XYZ file of C-alpha atoms in Angstrom:
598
model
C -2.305 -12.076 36.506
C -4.375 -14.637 38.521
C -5.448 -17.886 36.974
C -8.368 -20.087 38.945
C -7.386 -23.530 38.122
C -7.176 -26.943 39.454
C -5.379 -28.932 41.259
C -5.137 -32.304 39.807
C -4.431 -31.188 35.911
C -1.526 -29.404 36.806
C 0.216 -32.067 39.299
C -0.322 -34.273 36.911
C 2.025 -32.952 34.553
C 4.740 -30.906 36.451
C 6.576 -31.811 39.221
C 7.344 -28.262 40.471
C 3.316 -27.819 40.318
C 3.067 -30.683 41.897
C 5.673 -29.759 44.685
C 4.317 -26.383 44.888
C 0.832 -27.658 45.540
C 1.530 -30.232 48.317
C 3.281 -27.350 50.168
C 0.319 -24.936 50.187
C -1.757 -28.278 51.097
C -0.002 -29.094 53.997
C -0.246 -25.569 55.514
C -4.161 -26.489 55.935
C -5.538 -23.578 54.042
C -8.921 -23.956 52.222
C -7.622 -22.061 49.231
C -4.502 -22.847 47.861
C -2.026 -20.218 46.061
C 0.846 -20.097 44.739
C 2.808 -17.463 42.823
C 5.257 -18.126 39.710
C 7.378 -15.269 39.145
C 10.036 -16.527 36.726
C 8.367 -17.860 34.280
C 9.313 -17.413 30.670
C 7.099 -15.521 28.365
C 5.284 -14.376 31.320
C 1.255 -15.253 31.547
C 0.880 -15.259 28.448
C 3.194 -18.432 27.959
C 1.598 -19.814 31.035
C -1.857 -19.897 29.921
C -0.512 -21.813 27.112
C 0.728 -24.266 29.181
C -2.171 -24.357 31.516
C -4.692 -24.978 28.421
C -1.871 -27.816 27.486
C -2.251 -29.320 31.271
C -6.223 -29.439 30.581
C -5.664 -31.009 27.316
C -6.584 -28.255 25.313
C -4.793 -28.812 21.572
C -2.279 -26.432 21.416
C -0.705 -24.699 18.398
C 2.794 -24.298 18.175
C 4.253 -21.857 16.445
C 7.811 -20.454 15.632
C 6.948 -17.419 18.032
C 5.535 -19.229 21.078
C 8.171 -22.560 20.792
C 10.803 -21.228 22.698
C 9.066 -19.733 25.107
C 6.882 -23.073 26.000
C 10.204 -24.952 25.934
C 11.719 -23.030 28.673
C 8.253 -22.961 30.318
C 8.524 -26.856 30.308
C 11.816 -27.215 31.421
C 11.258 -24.236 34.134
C 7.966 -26.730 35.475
C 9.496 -29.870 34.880
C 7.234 -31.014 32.698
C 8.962 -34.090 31.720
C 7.698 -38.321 30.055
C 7.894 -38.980 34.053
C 4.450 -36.782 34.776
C 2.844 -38.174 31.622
C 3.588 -39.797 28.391
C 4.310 -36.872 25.326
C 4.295 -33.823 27.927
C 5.403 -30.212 26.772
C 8.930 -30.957 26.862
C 9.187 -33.878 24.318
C 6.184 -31.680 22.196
C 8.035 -28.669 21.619
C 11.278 -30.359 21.250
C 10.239 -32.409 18.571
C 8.552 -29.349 16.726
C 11.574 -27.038 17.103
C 14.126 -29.946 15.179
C 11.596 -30.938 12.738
C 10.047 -27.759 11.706
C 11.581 -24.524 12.876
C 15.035 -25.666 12.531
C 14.598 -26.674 8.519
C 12.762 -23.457 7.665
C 15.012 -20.210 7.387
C 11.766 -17.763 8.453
C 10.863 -20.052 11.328
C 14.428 -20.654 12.617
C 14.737 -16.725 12.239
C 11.351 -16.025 14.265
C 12.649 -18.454 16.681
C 15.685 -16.612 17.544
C 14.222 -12.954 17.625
C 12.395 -14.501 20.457
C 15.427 -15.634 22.279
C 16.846 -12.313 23.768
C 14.142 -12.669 26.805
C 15.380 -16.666 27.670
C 19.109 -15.822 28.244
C 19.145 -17.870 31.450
C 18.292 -20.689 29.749
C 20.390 -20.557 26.722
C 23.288 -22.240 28.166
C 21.101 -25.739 29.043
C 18.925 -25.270 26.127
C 21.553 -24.286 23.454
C 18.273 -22.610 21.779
C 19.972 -19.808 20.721
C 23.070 -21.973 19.675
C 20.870 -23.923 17.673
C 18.924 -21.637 15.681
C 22.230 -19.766 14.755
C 23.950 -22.664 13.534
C 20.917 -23.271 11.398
C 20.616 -19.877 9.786
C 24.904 -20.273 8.900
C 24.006 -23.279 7.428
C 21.090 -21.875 4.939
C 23.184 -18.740 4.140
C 26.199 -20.552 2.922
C 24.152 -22.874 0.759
C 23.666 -21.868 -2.608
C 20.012 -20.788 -2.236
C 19.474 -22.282 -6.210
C 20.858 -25.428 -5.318
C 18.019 -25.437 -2.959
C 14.997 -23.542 -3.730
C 12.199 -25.025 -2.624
C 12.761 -23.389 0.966
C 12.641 -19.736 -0.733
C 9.694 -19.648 -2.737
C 7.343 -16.611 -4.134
C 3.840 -17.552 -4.771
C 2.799 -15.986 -8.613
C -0.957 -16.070 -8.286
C -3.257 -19.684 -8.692
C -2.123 -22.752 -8.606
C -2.556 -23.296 -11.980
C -0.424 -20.394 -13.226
C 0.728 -20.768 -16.866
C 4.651 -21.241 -17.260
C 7.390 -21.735 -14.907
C 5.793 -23.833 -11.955
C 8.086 -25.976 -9.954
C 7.295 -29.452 -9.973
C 7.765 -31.445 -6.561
C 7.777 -35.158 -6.734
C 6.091 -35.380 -10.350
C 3.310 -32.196 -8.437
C 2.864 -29.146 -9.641
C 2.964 -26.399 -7.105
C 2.308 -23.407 -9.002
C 5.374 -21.772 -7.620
C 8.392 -20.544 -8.975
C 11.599 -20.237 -7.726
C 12.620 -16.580 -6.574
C 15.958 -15.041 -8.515
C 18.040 -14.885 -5.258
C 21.710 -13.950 -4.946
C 24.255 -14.387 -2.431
C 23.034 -11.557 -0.327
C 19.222 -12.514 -0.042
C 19.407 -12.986 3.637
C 20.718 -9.806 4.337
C 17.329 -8.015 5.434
C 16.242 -11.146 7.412
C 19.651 -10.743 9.220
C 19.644 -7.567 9.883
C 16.517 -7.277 11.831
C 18.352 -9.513 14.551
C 19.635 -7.523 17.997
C 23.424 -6.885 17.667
C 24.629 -9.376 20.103
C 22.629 -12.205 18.034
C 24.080 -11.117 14.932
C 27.292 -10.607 16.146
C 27.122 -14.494 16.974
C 25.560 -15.320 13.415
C 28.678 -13.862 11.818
C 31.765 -15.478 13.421
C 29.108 -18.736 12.801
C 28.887 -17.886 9.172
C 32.682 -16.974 9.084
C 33.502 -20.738 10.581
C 31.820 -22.489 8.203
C 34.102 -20.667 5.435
C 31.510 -17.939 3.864
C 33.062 -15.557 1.709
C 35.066 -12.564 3.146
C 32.617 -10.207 0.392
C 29.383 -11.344 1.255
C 30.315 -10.877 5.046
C 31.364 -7.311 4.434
C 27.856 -6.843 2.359
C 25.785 -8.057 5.079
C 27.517 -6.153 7.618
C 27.380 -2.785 5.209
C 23.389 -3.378 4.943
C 23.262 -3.586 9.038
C 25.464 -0.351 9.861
C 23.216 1.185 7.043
C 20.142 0.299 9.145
C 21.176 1.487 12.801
C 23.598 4.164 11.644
C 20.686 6.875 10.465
C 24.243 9.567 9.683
C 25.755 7.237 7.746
C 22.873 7.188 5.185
C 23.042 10.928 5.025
C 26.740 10.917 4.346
C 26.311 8.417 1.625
C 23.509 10.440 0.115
C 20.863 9.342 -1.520
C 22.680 7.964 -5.046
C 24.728 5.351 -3.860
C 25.519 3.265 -6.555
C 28.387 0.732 -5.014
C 25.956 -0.763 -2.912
C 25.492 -4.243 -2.482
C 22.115 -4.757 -1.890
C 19.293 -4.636 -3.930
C 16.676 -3.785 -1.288
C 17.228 -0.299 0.833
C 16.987 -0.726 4.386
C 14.180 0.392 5.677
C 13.984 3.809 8.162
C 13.772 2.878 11.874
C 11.072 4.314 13.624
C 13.043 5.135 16.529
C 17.172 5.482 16.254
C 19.334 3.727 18.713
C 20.846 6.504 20.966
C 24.745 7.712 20.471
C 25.879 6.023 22.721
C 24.558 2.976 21.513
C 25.557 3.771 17.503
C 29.383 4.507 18.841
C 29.627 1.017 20.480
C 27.766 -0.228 16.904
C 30.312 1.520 15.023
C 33.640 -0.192 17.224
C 32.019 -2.996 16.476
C 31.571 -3.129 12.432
C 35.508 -1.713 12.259
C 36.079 -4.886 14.384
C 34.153 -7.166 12.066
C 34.655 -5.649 8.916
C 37.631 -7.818 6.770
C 40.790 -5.928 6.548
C 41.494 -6.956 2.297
C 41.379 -4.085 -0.014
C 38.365 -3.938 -2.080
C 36.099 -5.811 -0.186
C 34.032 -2.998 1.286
C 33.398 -0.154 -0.997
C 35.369 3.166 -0.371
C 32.412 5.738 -0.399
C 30.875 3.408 2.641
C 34.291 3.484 4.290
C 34.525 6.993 3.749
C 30.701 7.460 5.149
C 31.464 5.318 8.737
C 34.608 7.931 8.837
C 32.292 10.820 8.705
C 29.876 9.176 10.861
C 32.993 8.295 13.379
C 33.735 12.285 13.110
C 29.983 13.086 14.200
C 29.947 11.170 16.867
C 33.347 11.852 18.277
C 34.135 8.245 18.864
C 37.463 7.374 20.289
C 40.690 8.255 17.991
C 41.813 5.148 17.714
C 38.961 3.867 15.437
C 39.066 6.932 13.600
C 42.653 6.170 12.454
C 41.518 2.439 11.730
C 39.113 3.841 9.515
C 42.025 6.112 7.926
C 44.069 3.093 7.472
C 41.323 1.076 5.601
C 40.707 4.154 3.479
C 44.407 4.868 2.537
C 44.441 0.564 1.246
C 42.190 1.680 -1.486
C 42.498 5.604 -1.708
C 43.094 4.993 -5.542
C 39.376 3.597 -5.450
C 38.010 6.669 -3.949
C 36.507 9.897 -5.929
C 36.604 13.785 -5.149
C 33.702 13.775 -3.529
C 34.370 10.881 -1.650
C 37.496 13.054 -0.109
C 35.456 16.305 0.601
C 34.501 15.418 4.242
C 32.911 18.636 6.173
C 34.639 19.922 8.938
C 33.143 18.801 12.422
C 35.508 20.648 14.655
C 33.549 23.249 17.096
C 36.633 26.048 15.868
C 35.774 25.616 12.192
C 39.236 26.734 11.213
C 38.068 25.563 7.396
C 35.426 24.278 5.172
C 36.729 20.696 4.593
C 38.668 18.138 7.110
C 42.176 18.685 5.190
C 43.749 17.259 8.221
C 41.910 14.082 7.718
C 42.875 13.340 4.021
C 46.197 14.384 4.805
C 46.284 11.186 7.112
C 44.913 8.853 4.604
C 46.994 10.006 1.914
C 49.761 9.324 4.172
C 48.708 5.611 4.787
C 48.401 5.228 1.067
C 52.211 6.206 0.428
C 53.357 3.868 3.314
C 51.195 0.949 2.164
C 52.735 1.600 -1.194
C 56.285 2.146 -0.203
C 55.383 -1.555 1.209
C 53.857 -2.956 -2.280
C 57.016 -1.591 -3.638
C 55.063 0.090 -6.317
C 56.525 3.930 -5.004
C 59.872 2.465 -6.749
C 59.498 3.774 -10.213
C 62.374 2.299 -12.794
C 64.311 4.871 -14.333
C 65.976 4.444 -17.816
C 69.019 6.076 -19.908
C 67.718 9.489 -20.269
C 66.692 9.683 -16.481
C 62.892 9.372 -17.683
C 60.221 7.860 -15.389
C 59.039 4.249 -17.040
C 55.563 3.719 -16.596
C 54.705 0.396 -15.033
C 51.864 -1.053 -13.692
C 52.481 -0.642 -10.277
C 52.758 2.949 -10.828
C 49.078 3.319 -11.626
C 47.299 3.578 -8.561
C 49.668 6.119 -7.608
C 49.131 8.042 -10.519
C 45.533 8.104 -9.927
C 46.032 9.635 -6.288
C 47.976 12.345 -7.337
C 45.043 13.354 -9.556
C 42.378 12.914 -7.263
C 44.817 15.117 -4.633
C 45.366 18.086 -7.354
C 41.392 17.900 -7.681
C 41.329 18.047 -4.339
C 43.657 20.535 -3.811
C 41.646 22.928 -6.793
C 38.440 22.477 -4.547
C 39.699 23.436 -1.123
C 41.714 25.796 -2.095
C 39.235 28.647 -2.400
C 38.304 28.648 1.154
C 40.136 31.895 2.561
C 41.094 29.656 5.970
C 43.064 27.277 4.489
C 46.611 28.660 5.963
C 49.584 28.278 3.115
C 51.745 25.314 5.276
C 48.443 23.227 5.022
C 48.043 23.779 1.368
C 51.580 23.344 0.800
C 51.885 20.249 2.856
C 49.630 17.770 1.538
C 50.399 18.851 -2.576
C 54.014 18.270 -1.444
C 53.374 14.618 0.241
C 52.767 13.304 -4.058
C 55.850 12.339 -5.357
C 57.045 13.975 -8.235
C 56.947 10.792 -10.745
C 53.494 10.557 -9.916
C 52.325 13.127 -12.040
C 53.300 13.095 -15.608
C 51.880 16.846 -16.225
C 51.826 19.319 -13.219
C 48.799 21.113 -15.126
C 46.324 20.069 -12.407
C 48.944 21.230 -9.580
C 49.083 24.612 -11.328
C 44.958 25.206 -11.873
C 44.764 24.772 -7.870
C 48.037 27.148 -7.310
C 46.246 29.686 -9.085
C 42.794 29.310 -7.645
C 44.711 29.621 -4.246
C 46.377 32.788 -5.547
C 42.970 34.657 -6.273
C 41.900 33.534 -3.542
C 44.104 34.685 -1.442
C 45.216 38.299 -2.597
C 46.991 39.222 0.826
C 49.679 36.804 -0.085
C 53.808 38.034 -0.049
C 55.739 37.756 -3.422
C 58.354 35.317 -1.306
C 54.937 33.700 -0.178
C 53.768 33.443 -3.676
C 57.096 32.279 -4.890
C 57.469 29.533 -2.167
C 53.893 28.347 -3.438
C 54.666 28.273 -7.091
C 57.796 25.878 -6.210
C 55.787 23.243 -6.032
C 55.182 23.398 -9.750
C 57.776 22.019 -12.017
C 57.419 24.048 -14.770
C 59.462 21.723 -17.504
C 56.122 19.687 -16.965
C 53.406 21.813 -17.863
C 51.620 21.928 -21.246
C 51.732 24.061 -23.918
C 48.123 25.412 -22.787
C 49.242 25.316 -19.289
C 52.020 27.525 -20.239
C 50.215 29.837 -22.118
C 47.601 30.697 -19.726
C 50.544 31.190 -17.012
C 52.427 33.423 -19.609
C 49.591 35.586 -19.444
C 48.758 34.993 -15.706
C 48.901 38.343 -13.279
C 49.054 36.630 -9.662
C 52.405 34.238 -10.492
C 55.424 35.925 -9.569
C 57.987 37.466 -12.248
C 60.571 34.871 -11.577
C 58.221 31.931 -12.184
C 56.911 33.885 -15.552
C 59.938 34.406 -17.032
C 61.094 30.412 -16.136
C 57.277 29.794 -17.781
C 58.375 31.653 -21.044
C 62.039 30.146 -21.123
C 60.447 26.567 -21.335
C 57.347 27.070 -23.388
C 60.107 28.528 -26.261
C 62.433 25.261 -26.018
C 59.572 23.290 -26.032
C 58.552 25.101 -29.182
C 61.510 25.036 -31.126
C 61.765 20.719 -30.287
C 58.084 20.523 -31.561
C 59.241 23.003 -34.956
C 62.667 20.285 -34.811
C 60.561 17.763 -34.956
C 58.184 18.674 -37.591
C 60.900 19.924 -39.929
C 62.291 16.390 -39.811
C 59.545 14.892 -40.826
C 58.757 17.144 -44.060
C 62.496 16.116 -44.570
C 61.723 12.716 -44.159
C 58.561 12.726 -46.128
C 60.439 15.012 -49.259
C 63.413 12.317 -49.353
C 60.674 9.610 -49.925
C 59.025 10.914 -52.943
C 62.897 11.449 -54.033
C 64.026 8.345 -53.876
C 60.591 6.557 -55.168
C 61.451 3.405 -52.911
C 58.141 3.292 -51.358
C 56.338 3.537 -54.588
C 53.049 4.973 -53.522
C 50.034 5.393 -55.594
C 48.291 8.430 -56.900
C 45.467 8.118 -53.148
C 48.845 7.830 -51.221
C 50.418 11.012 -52.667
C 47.095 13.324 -52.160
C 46.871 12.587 -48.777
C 51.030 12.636 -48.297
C 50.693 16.232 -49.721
C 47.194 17.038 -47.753
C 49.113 15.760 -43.928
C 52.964 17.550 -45.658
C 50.071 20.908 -46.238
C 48.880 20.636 -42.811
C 52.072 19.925 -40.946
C 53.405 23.412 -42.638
C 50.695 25.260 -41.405
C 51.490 24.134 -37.830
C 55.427 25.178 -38.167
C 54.050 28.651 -40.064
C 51.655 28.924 -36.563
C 54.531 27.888 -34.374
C 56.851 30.414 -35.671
C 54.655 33.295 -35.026
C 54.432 32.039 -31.781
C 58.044 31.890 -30.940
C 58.335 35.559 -32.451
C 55.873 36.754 -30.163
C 57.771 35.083 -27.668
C 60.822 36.061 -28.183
C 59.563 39.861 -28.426
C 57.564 39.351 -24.949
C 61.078 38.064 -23.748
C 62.576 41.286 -25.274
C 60.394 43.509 -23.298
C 60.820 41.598 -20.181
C 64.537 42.397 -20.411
C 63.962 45.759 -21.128
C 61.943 46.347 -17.850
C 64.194 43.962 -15.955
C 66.813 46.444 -16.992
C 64.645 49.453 -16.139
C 63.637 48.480 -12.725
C 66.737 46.936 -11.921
C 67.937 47.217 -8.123
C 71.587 46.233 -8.598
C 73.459 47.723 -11.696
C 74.933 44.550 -12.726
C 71.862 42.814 -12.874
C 71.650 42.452 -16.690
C 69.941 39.545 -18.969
C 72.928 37.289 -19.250
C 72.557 37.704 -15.433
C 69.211 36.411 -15.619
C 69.634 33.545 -17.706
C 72.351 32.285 -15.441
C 70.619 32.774 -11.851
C 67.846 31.140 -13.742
C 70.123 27.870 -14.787
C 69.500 28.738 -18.580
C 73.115 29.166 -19.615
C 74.181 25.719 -20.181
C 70.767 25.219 -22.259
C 71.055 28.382 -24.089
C 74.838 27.137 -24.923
C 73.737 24.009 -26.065
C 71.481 25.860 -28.359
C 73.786 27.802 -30.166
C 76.084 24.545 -30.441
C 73.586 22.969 -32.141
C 72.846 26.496 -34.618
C 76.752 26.105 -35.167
C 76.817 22.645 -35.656
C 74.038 22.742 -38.462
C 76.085 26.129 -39.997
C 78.617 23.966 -40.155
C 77.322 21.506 -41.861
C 75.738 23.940 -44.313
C 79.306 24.818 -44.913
C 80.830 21.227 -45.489
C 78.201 20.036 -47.748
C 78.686 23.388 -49.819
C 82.353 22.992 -50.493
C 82.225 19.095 -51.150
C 79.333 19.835 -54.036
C 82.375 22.506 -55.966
C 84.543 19.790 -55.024
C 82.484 17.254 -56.927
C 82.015 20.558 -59.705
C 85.418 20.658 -60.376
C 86.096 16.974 -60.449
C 83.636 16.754 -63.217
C 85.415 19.841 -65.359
C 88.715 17.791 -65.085
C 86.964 14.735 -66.780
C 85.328 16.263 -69.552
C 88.460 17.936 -70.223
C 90.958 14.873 -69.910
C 88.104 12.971 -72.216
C 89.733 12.287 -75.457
C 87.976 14.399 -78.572
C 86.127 12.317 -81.303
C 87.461 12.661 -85.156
């Protein structure tokens, strides 16, 4: 762009005009020109400072500042060409104005990406930075007049702010610690990237840092708001980020996405799983380097307990498609959550007397993961690709004391049964090993008593333990009827007529259970009966009889213990029998030694 001007106004108040100028004089020409190439803000910024060299009033704004003030310095324009020239002018305006205003100072440095070869003289950038950190870490209620919201007139009835005795008609805007996460987050990377370590200097909070960073990825990462979906409820921010009109490229979203796992804190619980879970996916989309992927896997497996089953059901990005979900991938995390626990110490359960798992508090998250894995497990485990090694692997990576009932373990061995009919019995059998069937419930037993696709072996080891734990519940109950019957007896308690009803009502009830419970162990004992039978009929060796069973089964030494106990309690029966005609006869001999009245 050309700009007819003259001489004398510009010389006046530049020295490289004025340098400029006496060179194109001295080569004689009538017409003098002279070309400016590098100046910042281009023309535009030039006419500025041309109306300024006229002495045109000129407005300065937070846009325009830094742009005149590299202008100025570029020309020289300096107190020794004239007496409050463009340098000392927009100096003065960018400390006393832009710099105390958050929305200024944040207009001021969206405009400094295009002055980078002045930053280092200028500090411009430097400045404007260190006065956004210092808004953002002050309480914004300690100082509100900066963040206002205007609530119609002046004179608007109730909750004005007074200022100095003056009332404004404002009122002060219900901010939180992440208010300035929008403003933030409409800076380029590289200026952001700056405002953080700033912000993380000056002592800012590890959680707010994490929120503002999770609002930015949100922003420029358009997958990661499609693997988040659209109900994401452990978000941080109140406002949604708005939809770019045009996406960075992926190139440029992998190099964003090395850079949040760089910045994001490492402390459990700071960032929320399902977001750590969506920059995984996003990672998997984009095929970014391995290395970050397992970082992400590594911040997941910190808080895995944290994380819900649809949090764990990533898709499957490979080109062969070998299955549905990414087992692979939780198989990994899970694995960082054992060694991080192993670590805690909290994979260290206590054992006591009777070789029973003590629940402790460290045991908790732990607990939780194994659920979340059998849930898991149950939903992947109807795709017809998942090969048995895979399936088997990752239930077998949760301890054993981590599950206190194996019912959840069971539900997804069976869904993987139906679901894959083509399976071998020693197939089948290796899968149903993973079970432990002493720790399945009553219902859990019952539906696997009945169950077609399990294996004979592991339905007859089913039945076995269902029965003892039958006859301990029946135990159990008939002590307390015992218990309850010796009470009235003995009429120590002394409890009134309301106490007796409802002793006899819960005494009513707890005989209906044992009548219930004995028809089940009947029908148990007769399914048992028949089992044996065909066992016997389709036997393949000729010594393979039921006794057989019951010891290649382990059941002996329980089945022994049994009948102790049934001889014990005979035994008993027997005692107590003979020492009652003991006590009989013992009464005969005193009435007869008694002497006779006369």
């Amino acid at each position: 762009m050309s700009f007819h001007l003259h001489k004398f106004p510009l010389l006046s108040r530049s020295g490289v005009m004025e340098r400029l100028i006496a060179e194109a004089s001295e080569e004689g020409e009538e017409k003098c020109s002279i070309c400016l190439p590098d100046i910042p803000g281009g023309a535009k910024t030039f006419e500025l400072v041309a109306k300024f060299c006229y002495g045109v009033k000129l407005e300065l704004t937070a846009s325009n500042v830094v742009y005149l003030r590299c202008a100025a310095e570029h020309l020289e324009m300096t107190e020794e060409y004239g007496e409050g020239n463009l340098i000392t002018k927009t100096e003065t305006f960018l400390n006393q104005v832009v710099l105390r205003n958050w929305k200024d100072s944040l207009r001021a440095l969206q405009t400094c990406d295009d002055i980078i070869s002045y930053d280092e003289e200028l500090n411009v950038t430097k400045r404007c930075i260190e006065s956004l950190a210092i808004k953002a870490s002050t309480d914004p209620n300690l100082s509100g007049w900066p963040i206002m919201e205007y609530s119609g007139p002046m004179q608007s009835p109730g909750g004005s702010v007074l200022w100095n005795g003056i009332s404004t008609g404002a009122r002060v805007k219900n901010t939180s610690s992440d208010w300035w996460y929008e403003d933030a987050s409409t800076l380029s990377f590289p200026r952001y990237k700056r405002l953080i370590a700033v912000m993380e200097s000056r002592g800012i909070r590890q959680e707010i840092i994490a929120g503002s960073l999770t609002f930015y990825a949100k922003k420029y990462l358009p997958g990661l708001n499609r693997c988040l979906g659209a109900t994401d409820t452990n978000s941080s921010t109140c406002v949604a980020p708005v939809a770019l009109e045009a996406p960075p490229s992926e190139e440029d979203q992998k190099l964003l996405l090395e850079e949040i796992d760089r910045l994001l804190p490492i402390q459990k619980g700071l960032v929320p799983t399902n977001f750590l879970f969506g920059l995984l996916q996003t990672a998997l989309i984009l095929r970014v380097s391995p290395s970050y992927i397992s970082n992400f896997e590594k911040r997941i497996g910190m808080q895995l307990d944290q994380a819900t089953l649809e949090d764990l059901l990533i898709p499957n990005f490979s080109c062969s498609m070998e299955t549905l979900y990414n087992v692979d991938c939780v198989q990994q995390i899970l694995e960082h959550f054992l060694a991080m626990d192993q670590i805690t110490g909290g994979a260290s359960p206590s054992l006591v007397d009777d070789g029973q798992i003590t629940a402790s508090p460290s045991l908790t998250p732990v607990t939780l993961v194994a659920k979340l894995i059998d849930g898991y497990l149950a939903e992947v485990a109807s795709d017809v690709n998942l090969k048995l090694p895979k399936f088997q692997a990752l239930a077998a990576s949760v301890p054993d004391y981590s599950r206190p009932l194996d019912d959840g373990l069971y539900r997804a061995v069976d869904i993987y049964l139906k679901s894959h009919p083509w399976l071998s019995e020693s197939e089948k059998e290796q899968l149903c090993r993973l079970m432990d069937c002493q720790k399945l419930s009553l219902e859990a037993c019952t539906h696997a008593a009945q169950n077609e696709r399990l294996p004979l072996r592991i339905v007859v080891q089913i039945l076995f333990f269902e029965q003892l734990q039958l006859r301990t519940s029946i135990t159990g109950c008939l002590l307390v009827s015992d218990n309850l019957d010796g009470s009235r007896q003995s009429g120590v308690t002394g409890p009134t007529e309301r106490g007796w009803a409802s002793t006899a009502r819960e005494n009513q009830v707890l005989k209906v259970g044992m009548d219930n419970m004995r028809t089940r162990v009947s029908e148990l004992e007769k399914e048992c009966s028949n089992m044996k039978q065909e066992i016997e009929r389709l036997g393949r060796v000729k010594s393979f009889t039921w006794g057989n069973v019951s010891k290649r089964f382990g059941f002996k030494l329980k089945s022994r213990m049994c009948s102790a106990q049934e001889g014990s309690i005979s035994n008993q029966n027997t005692e107590s029998r003979k020492n009652e005609k003991l006590k009989d006869r013992q009464g005969q001999h005193k009435k007869n030694s008694t002497p006779k009245s006369r």
